[in-house]
Short mmCIF file of C-alpha atoms and ligand atoms in Angstrom, two decimals:
data_model
loop_
_atom_site.label_atom_id
_atom_site.label_comp_id
_atom_site.label_asym_id
_atom_site.label_seq_id
_atom_site.Cartn_x
_atom_site.Cartn_y
_atom_site.Cartn_z
CA MET Z 1 0.05 -0.03 0.13
CA SER Z 2 1.37 3.46 -0.85
CA ASP Z 3 1.75 6.17 1.62
CA GLN Z 4 0.86 8.79 -1.02
CA PRO Z 5 -2.58 10.42 -0.25
CA SER Z 6 -5.48 9.22 -2.49
CA PRO Z 7 -5.88 11.54 -5.49
CA GLU Z 8 -8.99 13.33 -5.87
CA VAL Z 9 -9.15 12.48 -9.69
CA VAL Z 10 -8.59 9.01 -11.04
CA ILE Z 11 -8.34 8.05 -14.87
CA LYS Z 12 -8.38 4.41 -15.49
CA THR Z 13 -7.97 2.98 -19.14
CA VAL Z 14 -10.25 0.06 -19.97
CA ASP Z 15 -8.95 -2.56 -22.20
CA ASN Z 16 -10.35 -2.30 -25.62
CA GLY Z 17 -12.55 0.75 -24.52
CA PRO Z 18 -12.57 4.07 -23.11
CA TYR Z 19 -11.00 6.14 -20.33
CA GLN Z 20 -13.11 5.93 -16.99
CA VAL Z 21 -12.71 9.25 -15.17
CA LYS Z 22 -13.73 9.42 -11.47
CA GLY Z 23 -14.29 12.97 -10.18
CA PRO Z 24 -14.50 15.61 -8.99
CA ILE Z 25 -13.59 17.25 -12.41
CA ARG Z 26 -14.77 20.02 -14.63
CA LEU Z 27 -14.81 18.81 -18.19
CA VAL Z 28 -15.23 21.40 -20.85
CA ASP Z 29 -16.21 20.29 -24.31
CA HIS Z 30 -15.26 21.88 -27.68
CA ASP Z 31 -18.45 23.96 -27.58
CA ASN Z 32 -17.59 25.09 -23.90
CA ASN Z 33 -20.41 22.98 -22.68
CA VAL Z 34 -19.40 22.37 -18.99
CA TYR Z 35 -19.93 19.06 -17.24
CA ASP Z 36 -19.16 19.04 -13.61
CA LEU Z 37 -18.68 15.68 -12.04
CA GLY Z 38 -18.91 15.28 -8.30
CA PRO Z 39 -16.59 13.29 -5.92
CA GLY Z 40 -16.87 9.75 -6.71
CA ARG Z 41 -18.93 10.04 -9.87
CA THR Z 42 -17.76 8.43 -13.05
CA LYS Z 43 -17.76 9.37 -16.87
CA LEU Z 44 -16.30 7.37 -19.83
CA LEU Z 45 -14.26 9.28 -22.32
CA CYS Z 46 -14.00 8.03 -25.93
CA ARG Z 47 -10.40 6.69 -26.46
CA CYS Z 48 -11.10 5.19 -29.91
CA GLY Z 49 -12.16 8.23 -31.81
CA MET Z 50 -15.28 6.57 -33.10
CA SER Z 51 -17.91 7.93 -30.71
CA ALA Z 52 -20.68 10.27 -32.11
CA LYS Z 53 -21.02 11.65 -28.67
CA LYS Z 54 -17.46 12.93 -28.29
CA PRO Z 55 -15.83 13.38 -25.78
CA PHE Z 56 -18.16 10.80 -24.36
CA CYS Z 57 -17.95 7.03 -25.08
CA ASP Z 58 -21.05 5.75 -26.77
CA GLY Z 59 -20.15 2.08 -27.16
CA ALA Z 60 -18.85 2.43 -30.81
CA HIS Z 61 -15.61 0.92 -29.74
CA ALA Z 62 -17.22 -2.20 -29.10
CA ARG Z 63 -19.18 -2.23 -32.30
CA ASN Z 64 -16.14 -1.60 -34.41
CA GLY Z 65 -13.67 -3.94 -32.66
CA PHE Z 66 -11.37 -1.21 -31.21
CA ALA Z 67 -8.25 -3.03 -29.74
CA ALA Z 68 -6.02 -1.27 -27.17
CA THR Z 69 -4.41 -3.47 -24.44
CA GLU Z 70 -0.94 -2.06 -24.56
CA ARG Z 71 0.59 -1.44 -21.33
CA SER Z 72 3.15 1.52 -20.64
CA SER Z 73 5.72 -0.58 -18.83
S1 LIG M 1 -14.14 4.49 -26.34
FE1 LIG M 1 -16.10 3.99 -26.52
S2 LIG M 1 -16.88 5.00 -28.39
FE2 LIG M 1 -14.77 5.51 -28.20
#
């Protein structure tokens, strides 16, 4: 167990899928729409580039066979 304090924001990659972001965060999209995500709440952000609802995941990754399981180390 790490003795680092728990971060307030956690971003997790999902194999073959989106980024899972756990708040609290403020997300501002390309049209300046603001999405406030409270503590402990989660949103899925598109990582495959195929979502019709960017920046959010709409499940297109699964329908189109997006594959991403690489590890950074
Ligand atoms: S990651 Fe789900 S639609 Fe792109």
